[in-house]
XYZ file of C-alpha atoms in Angstrom:
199
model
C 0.000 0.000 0.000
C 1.495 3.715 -0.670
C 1.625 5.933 1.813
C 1.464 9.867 0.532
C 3.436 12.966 2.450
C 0.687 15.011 3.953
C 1.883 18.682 2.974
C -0.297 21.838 3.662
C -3.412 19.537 3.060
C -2.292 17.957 -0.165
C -1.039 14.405 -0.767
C 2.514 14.442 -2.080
C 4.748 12.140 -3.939
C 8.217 11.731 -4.950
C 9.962 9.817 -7.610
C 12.264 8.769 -4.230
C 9.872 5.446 -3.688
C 10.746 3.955 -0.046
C 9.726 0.494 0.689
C 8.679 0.399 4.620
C 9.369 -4.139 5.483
C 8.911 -6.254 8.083
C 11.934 -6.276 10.454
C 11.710 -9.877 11.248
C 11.864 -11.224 7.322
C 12.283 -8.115 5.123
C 8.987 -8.740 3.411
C 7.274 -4.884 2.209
C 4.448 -3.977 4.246
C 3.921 -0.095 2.602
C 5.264 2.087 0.764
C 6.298 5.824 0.689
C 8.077 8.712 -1.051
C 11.124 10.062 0.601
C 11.251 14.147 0.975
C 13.601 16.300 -1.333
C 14.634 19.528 -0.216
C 11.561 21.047 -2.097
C 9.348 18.974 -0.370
C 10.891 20.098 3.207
C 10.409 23.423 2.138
C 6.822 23.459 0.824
C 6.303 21.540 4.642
C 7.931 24.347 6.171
C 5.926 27.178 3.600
C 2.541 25.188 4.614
C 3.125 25.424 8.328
C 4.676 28.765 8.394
C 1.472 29.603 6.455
C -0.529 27.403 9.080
C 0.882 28.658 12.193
C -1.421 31.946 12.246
C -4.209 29.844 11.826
C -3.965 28.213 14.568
C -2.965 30.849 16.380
C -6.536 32.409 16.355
C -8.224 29.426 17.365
C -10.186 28.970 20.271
C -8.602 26.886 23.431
C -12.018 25.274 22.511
C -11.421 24.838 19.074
C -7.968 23.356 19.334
C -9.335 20.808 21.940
C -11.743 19.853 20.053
C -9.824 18.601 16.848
C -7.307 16.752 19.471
C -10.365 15.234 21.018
C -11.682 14.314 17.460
C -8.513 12.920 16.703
C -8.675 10.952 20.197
C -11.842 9.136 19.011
C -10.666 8.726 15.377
C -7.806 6.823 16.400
C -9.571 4.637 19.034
C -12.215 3.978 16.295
C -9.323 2.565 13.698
C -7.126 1.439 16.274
C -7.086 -1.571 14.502
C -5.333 -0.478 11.488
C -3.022 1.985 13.554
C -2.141 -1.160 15.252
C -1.521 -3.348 12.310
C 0.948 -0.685 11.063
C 2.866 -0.303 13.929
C 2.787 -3.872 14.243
C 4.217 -3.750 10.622
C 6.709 -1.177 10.624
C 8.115 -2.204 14.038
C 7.533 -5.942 13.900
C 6.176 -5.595 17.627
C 3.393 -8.287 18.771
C 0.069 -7.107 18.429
C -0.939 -7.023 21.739
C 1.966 -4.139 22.626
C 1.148 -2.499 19.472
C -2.671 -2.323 20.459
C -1.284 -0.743 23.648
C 0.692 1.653 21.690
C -2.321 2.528 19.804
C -4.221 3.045 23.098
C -1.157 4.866 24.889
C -0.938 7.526 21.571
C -4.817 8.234 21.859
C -4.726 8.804 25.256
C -1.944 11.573 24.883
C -4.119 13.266 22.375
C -7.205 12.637 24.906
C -4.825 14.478 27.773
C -3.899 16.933 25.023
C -6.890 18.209 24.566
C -8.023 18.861 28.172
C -4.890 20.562 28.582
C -5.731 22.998 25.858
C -8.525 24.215 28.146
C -5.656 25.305 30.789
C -3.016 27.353 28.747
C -3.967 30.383 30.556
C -1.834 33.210 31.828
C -1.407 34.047 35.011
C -2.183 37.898 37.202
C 1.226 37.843 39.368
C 1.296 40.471 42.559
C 4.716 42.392 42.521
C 4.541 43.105 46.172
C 7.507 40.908 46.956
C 9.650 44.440 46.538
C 8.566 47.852 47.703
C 8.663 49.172 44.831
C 5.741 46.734 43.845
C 3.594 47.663 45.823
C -0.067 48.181 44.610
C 1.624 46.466 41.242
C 0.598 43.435 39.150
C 2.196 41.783 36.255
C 0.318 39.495 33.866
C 2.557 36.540 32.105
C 0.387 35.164 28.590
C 0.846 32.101 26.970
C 1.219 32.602 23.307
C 2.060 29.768 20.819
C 5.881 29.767 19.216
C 4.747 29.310 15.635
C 5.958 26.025 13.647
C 6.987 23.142 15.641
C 9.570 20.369 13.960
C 8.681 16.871 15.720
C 11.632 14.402 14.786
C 10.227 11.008 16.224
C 12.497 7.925 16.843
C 11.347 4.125 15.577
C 11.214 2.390 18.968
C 7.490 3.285 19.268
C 6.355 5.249 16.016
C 3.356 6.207 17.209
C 2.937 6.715 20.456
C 5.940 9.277 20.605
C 4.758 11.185 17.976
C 1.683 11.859 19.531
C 3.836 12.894 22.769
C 5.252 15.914 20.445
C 1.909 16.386 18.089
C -0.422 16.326 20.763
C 0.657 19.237 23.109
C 2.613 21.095 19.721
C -1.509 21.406 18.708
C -3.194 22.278 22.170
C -0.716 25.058 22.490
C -1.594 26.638 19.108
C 1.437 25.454 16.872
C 1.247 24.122 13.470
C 3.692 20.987 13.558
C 6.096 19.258 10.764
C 6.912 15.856 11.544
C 9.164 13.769 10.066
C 9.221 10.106 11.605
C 11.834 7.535 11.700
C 12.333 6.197 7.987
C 11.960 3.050 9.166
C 8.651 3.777 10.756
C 7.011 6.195 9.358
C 3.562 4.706 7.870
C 1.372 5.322 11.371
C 2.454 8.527 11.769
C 1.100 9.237 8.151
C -2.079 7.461 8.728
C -2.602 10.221 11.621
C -1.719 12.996 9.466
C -4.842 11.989 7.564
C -6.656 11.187 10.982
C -6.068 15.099 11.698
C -6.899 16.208 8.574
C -10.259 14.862 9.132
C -10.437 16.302 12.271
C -10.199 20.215 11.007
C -6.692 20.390 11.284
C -6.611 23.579 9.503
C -4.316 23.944 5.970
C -2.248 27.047 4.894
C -4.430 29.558 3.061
């Protein structure tokens, strides 16, 4: 089965063809197209592009596409686990938990989205504070590069996704090139869920 780049909403290709096997026997379970340096950049372009977008969402609205994606996930854990399974060539049964594990990050994600709040500081602590506040505002940093490790695909890529999204950042990941087909099939999972694309 090929598995597309996600970039800035599209589905991208390469003439670089990578074939994703089966650690234990080498037989091809997927696969994908390897980034140039043009496709880096339009990833870059499409977050940079991104990144204001989310920037004016709601806490609201960026909890709710991480709890979307939470369900999603939970709904085709099966498949998520079959390609971690795959790529990995873990037994099903841990990659099932890894499946569970990931959507529970995005599940925590997105309750923490409701809390990125500043804080109203007294300045007291000095005289010269006196009858002084300070305020201290979260803002997002703009475009976040996640650059996940093989051991478990998912589940760590969902570690740097998950709170990259509640805090207002648009992300570019690039997974392990050994492992890299579940963290595509989320791409699409977030896509779904109203991820929004560059303008």
């Amino acid at each position: 089965m090929d598995y597309p780049m996600h970039i800035g909403g599209s589905l991208v290709k390469t003439s670089h063809r990578q074939p994703v096997e089966l650690p234990f026997d080498g037989s091809i379970v997927g696969t994908v197209y390897q980034a140039e340096q043009e496709q880096v950049e339009q990833a870059v372009a499409a977050a940079k592009a991104a990144a204001p977008l989310m920037r004016e969402m709601t806490l609201d609205e960026r909890s709710t596409i991480l709890r979307k994606a939470y369900y999603l996930a939970m709904e085709r854990r099966q498949e998520l686990a079959k390609a971690v399974c795959e790529e990995t060539g873990k037994p099903i049964k841990e990659a099932n938990l890894e499946v569970e594990r990931a959507a529970m990050t995005l599940l925590f994600a997105s309750e923490e989205a409701h809390r990125l709040h500043g804080e109203v500081v007294p300045m007291d602590a000095s005289p010269a504070g006196k009858g002084r506040w300070a305020m201290t505002v979260r803002e997002p940093l703009g475009v976040i590069a996640a650059i996940t490790p093989f051991n478990f695909p998912l589940n760590l890529a969902m570690h740097k996704i998950g709170p990259a999204l509640a805090g207002g950042n648009a992300v570019v990941h690039k997974p392990a090139s050994t492992t890299p087909i579940s963290g595509l099939i989320m791409a699409g999972i977030f896509e779904e869920c109203g991820l929004p694309k560059a303008r």
